[in-house]
Amino acid sequence: MKIHKEGRKIILIEIAILTLIWYFFPELNILLVILILFTMLTIYFFRVPNRELNIKENNVYAPCDGKIVVIEKTIENEYYKDKRIQISIFMSPLNIHNNLYPISGEIEYTKYHPGNFLFAWNPKASTKNERSTIVINNKKISILIRQIAGALARRIITYPKKNDQVNAGNELGFIKFGSRVDLFLPESTKINVKLNEKVIGGKTIIGIY
């Protein structure tokens, strides 16, 4: 296990504050205990496990750890403007929060949208909250991934740029402190997960194309 690069600065600041309080105000025992616990929680949140991924062609992999909260056919209005299968994965603050590419291919579209901070399980979160949209296309499939901020998550990190070549299982980005990821897949995709199922990023097969 390692600490994600997006969390290292935050953790160093917390440790510095903790050290200063311990050095100058050692009598503040309760505050020190609270800060130690908070720092430990931050370290836990930004953890990244070492995983052996067995990526195979024609599979759409989970882009994150979490729980399936939506499986439905819907109109995707931002990019495709047609009917797609929407799969939504809710990430609690205790889940791993780095996001992975579900398939290999070329980045066809990226766009960041400022917005609200509704709870991630709210159906309106997909179009109302702060979010980042990425479209990946290869010779066999085109899919849309949407990183969505939740009530606690107020910063979305998205690494790819248009025309980048990416590989399934590699890191796409990070969402801080509780959030959701939506996938929009072609109607022909064979869905391999069920509602309320727990999924593991880069390992669980969401669908087959």
Short mmCIF file of C-alpha atoms in Angstrom, two decimals:
data_model
loop_
_atom_site.label_atom_id
_atom_site.label_comp_id
_atom_site.label_asym_id
_atom_site.label_seq_id
_atom_site.Cartn_x
_atom_site.Cartn_y
_atom_site.Cartn_z
CA MET A 1 0.00 0.00 0.00
CA LYS A 2 1.11 3.56 -0.70
CA ILE A 3 -0.22 7.09 -0.18
CA HIS A 4 -1.73 8.73 -3.24
CA LYS A 5 0.17 11.76 -4.53
CA GLU A 6 -2.96 13.93 -4.23
CA GLY A 7 -2.94 13.41 -0.46
CA ARG A 8 0.74 13.83 0.37
CA LYS A 9 0.67 17.63 0.71
CA ILE A 10 -2.44 17.52 2.93
CA ILE A 11 -0.90 14.85 5.17
CA LEU A 12 2.41 16.73 5.47
CA ILE A 13 0.53 19.89 6.51
CA GLU A 14 -1.45 17.95 9.13
CA ILE A 15 1.74 16.36 10.50
CA ALA A 16 3.45 19.78 10.63
CA ILE A 17 0.52 21.29 12.57
CA LEU A 18 0.46 18.30 14.90
CA THR A 19 4.21 18.61 15.53
CA LEU A 20 4.00 22.33 16.28
CA ILE A 21 1.13 21.88 18.75
CA TRP A 22 2.92 18.96 20.43
CA TYR A 23 6.12 21.05 20.75
CA PHE A 24 4.63 24.37 21.88
CA PHE A 25 1.42 23.23 23.63
CA PRO A 26 2.06 19.72 24.98
CA GLU A 27 -0.62 20.23 27.65
CA LEU A 28 -3.38 20.20 25.01
CA ASN A 29 -3.76 16.43 25.21
CA ILE A 30 -7.34 16.19 23.93
CA LEU A 31 -6.60 18.37 20.90
CA LEU A 32 -3.49 16.31 20.14
CA VAL A 33 -5.47 13.07 20.26
CA ILE A 34 -8.14 14.53 17.95
CA LEU A 35 -5.50 15.72 15.47
CA ILE A 36 -3.72 12.35 15.54
CA LEU A 37 -6.99 10.56 14.79
CA PHE A 38 -7.82 13.03 12.02
CA THR A 39 -4.39 12.55 10.44
CA MET A 40 -4.78 8.77 10.60
CA LEU A 41 -8.16 9.04 8.87
CA THR A 42 -6.63 11.23 6.16
CA ILE A 43 -3.85 8.70 5.58
CA TYR A 44 -6.47 5.94 5.38
CA PHE A 45 -8.52 7.92 2.87
CA PHE A 46 -5.59 8.52 0.53
CA ARG A 47 -4.31 4.94 0.64
CA VAL A 48 -3.74 3.12 -2.64
CA PRO A 49 -3.47 -0.69 -2.47
CA ASN A 50 -1.04 -2.70 -4.56
CA ARG A 51 -3.25 -4.75 -6.87
CA GLU A 52 -2.42 -7.30 -9.53
CA LEU A 53 -4.75 -6.53 -12.42
CA ASN A 54 -5.59 -9.07 -15.11
CA ILE A 55 -6.90 -6.82 -17.87
CA LYS A 56 -8.53 -8.52 -20.85
CA GLU A 57 -9.88 -7.10 -24.09
CA ASN A 58 -13.66 -6.71 -24.51
CA ASN A 59 -14.21 -6.13 -20.78
CA VAL A 60 -15.37 -2.86 -19.19
CA TYR A 61 -13.80 -2.73 -15.73
CA ALA A 62 -14.99 -0.89 -12.64
CA PRO A 63 -13.36 2.57 -12.61
CA CYS A 64 -13.35 2.67 -8.80
CA ASP A 65 -14.18 0.81 -5.59
CA GLY A 66 -17.72 1.21 -4.31
CA LYS A 67 -21.30 0.02 -4.62
CA ILE A 68 -23.55 -0.11 -7.69
CA VAL A 69 -26.43 2.29 -7.03
CA VAL A 70 -27.87 2.73 -10.55
CA ILE A 71 -28.34 0.37 -13.50
CA GLU A 72 -30.75 1.83 -16.04
CA LYS A 73 -31.26 2.87 -19.63
CA THR A 74 -31.27 6.63 -20.03
CA ILE A 75 -30.58 9.42 -22.50
CA GLU A 76 -27.02 10.74 -22.22
CA ASN A 77 -27.41 14.44 -23.05
CA GLU A 78 -23.91 15.86 -22.85
CA TYR A 79 -22.00 14.03 -25.58
CA TYR A 80 -23.77 11.11 -27.27
CA LYS A 81 -27.31 12.52 -27.05
CA ASP A 82 -28.75 9.03 -27.41
CA LYS A 83 -29.90 6.14 -25.24
CA ARG A 84 -27.21 4.45 -23.12
CA ILE A 85 -26.93 2.09 -20.18
CA GLN A 86 -26.00 4.10 -17.10
CA ILE A 87 -24.04 2.36 -14.33
CA SER A 88 -23.41 4.48 -11.22
CA ILE A 89 -20.93 3.56 -8.48
CA PHE A 90 -21.12 5.28 -5.10
CA MET A 91 -17.86 5.67 -3.19
CA SER A 92 -18.16 6.14 0.56
CA PRO A 93 -15.41 8.06 2.41
CA LEU A 94 -13.97 4.66 3.40
CA ASN A 95 -13.49 3.42 -0.17
CA ILE A 96 -10.32 3.78 -2.24
CA HIS A 97 -10.83 7.03 -4.16
CA ASN A 98 -8.48 6.85 -7.12
CA ASN A 99 -10.26 6.34 -10.45
CA LEU A 100 -9.09 3.99 -13.22
CA TYR A 101 -9.71 3.72 -16.95
CA PRO A 102 -12.43 1.10 -17.56
CA ILE A 103 -11.18 0.34 -21.10
CA SER A 104 -8.17 1.05 -23.29
CA GLY A 105 -8.47 3.54 -26.12
CA GLU A 106 -8.15 7.19 -27.12
CA ILE A 107 -9.51 10.13 -25.14
CA GLU A 108 -12.08 11.69 -27.43
CA TYR A 109 -13.55 14.32 -25.11
CA THR A 110 -12.97 15.84 -21.68
CA LYS A 111 -14.84 18.61 -19.91
CA TYR A 112 -14.97 19.94 -16.34
CA HIS A 113 -18.31 21.28 -15.05
CA PRO A 114 -18.56 23.41 -11.90
CA GLY A 115 -21.73 22.75 -9.94
CA ASN A 116 -23.47 21.96 -6.68
CA PHE A 117 -22.59 19.45 -3.97
CA LEU A 118 -25.68 17.32 -3.54
CA PHE A 119 -25.24 13.95 -1.87
CA ALA A 120 -23.70 11.58 -4.43
CA TRP A 121 -26.62 9.14 -4.29
CA ASN A 122 -29.07 11.88 -5.36
CA PRO A 123 -30.19 11.17 -8.97
CA LYS A 124 -29.71 14.87 -9.82
CA ALA A 125 -26.03 14.70 -8.79
CA SER A 126 -25.10 13.36 -12.23
CA THR A 127 -26.08 16.64 -13.93
CA LYS A 128 -26.16 19.22 -11.10
CA ASN A 129 -22.99 18.56 -9.10
CA GLU A 130 -19.39 19.51 -9.80
CA ARG A 131 -18.25 16.88 -12.29
CA SER A 132 -15.76 15.93 -14.96
CA THR A 133 -16.67 14.04 -18.14
CA ILE A 134 -14.31 11.82 -20.14
CA VAL A 135 -15.09 9.87 -23.32
CA ILE A 136 -12.86 6.94 -24.33
CA ASN A 137 -13.11 5.40 -27.77
CA ASN A 138 -11.48 2.37 -29.35
CA LYS A 139 -12.27 0.34 -32.46
CA LYS A 140 -14.98 -1.65 -30.67
CA ILE A 141 -16.65 0.64 -28.12
CA SER A 142 -17.06 4.24 -26.98
CA ILE A 143 -17.92 4.94 -23.35
CA LEU A 144 -18.44 8.02 -21.21
CA ILE A 145 -17.12 8.26 -17.64
CA ARG A 146 -18.34 10.99 -15.32
CA GLN A 147 -16.56 11.78 -12.05
CA ILE A 148 -19.05 13.42 -9.69
CA ALA A 149 -18.37 15.33 -6.50
CA GLY A 150 -20.55 14.52 -3.50
CA ALA A 151 -21.57 16.52 -0.43
CA LEU A 152 -18.09 16.02 1.06
CA ALA A 153 -16.04 15.84 -2.13
CA ARG A 154 -15.19 19.29 -3.42
CA ARG A 155 -12.26 18.63 -5.65
CA ILE A 156 -12.12 16.41 -8.71
CA ILE A 157 -8.77 15.52 -10.27
CA THR A 158 -8.80 14.37 -13.92
CA TYR A 159 -5.49 13.53 -15.62
CA PRO A 160 -6.18 12.77 -19.31
CA LYS A 161 -6.33 15.26 -22.16
CA LYS A 162 -8.00 14.92 -25.54
CA ASN A 163 -6.19 12.51 -27.92
CA ASP A 164 -4.27 10.77 -25.12
CA GLN A 165 -3.86 7.01 -25.56
CA VAL A 166 -4.81 5.25 -22.32
CA ASN A 167 -4.81 1.71 -20.96
CA ALA A 168 -7.50 0.00 -18.89
CA GLY A 169 -6.53 -0.19 -15.23
CA ASN A 170 -4.23 2.84 -15.33
CA GLU A 171 -5.07 5.88 -13.24
CA LEU A 172 -7.63 8.33 -14.61
CA GLY A 173 -7.89 10.67 -11.63
CA PHE A 174 -9.01 11.12 -8.05
CA ILE A 175 -12.07 12.46 -6.21
CA LYS A 176 -11.56 13.73 -2.67
CA PHE A 177 -13.82 12.75 0.24
CA GLY A 178 -16.89 10.75 -0.85
CA SER A 179 -18.25 10.75 -4.38
CA ARG A 180 -19.64 8.85 -7.35
CA VAL A 181 -18.64 7.69 -10.83
CA ASP A 182 -21.12 7.18 -13.67
CA LEU A 183 -20.49 5.04 -16.74
CA PHE A 184 -22.56 5.38 -19.92
CA LEU A 185 -22.27 2.26 -22.07
CA PRO A 186 -23.75 1.26 -25.45
CA GLU A 187 -27.07 -0.57 -25.22
CA SER A 188 -25.42 -3.64 -26.74
CA THR A 189 -23.10 -4.04 -23.72
CA LYS A 190 -23.71 -7.20 -21.70
CA ILE A 191 -23.97 -6.00 -18.09
CA ASN A 192 -22.13 -8.19 -15.59
CA VAL A 193 -23.09 -6.53 -12.26
CA LYS A 194 -26.22 -6.17 -10.15
CA LEU A 195 -27.73 -3.33 -8.12
CA ASN A 196 -26.10 -2.92 -4.66
CA GLU A 197 -23.16 -5.12 -5.67
CA LYS A 198 -19.77 -4.06 -4.29
CA VAL A 199 -17.14 -3.58 -6.97
CA ILE A 200 -13.35 -3.28 -7.01
CA GLY A 201 -11.62 -0.82 -9.32
CA GLY A 202 -9.71 -2.48 -12.15
CA LYS A 203 -10.88 -5.96 -11.14
CA THR A 204 -14.68 -6.20 -11.27
CA ILE A 205 -16.01 -6.62 -14.81
CA ILE A 206 -18.88 -4.15 -15.25
CA GLY A 207 -19.77 -5.26 -18.76
CA ILE A 208 -18.63 -7.18 -21.83
CA TYR A 209 -18.63 -5.79 -25.38
#
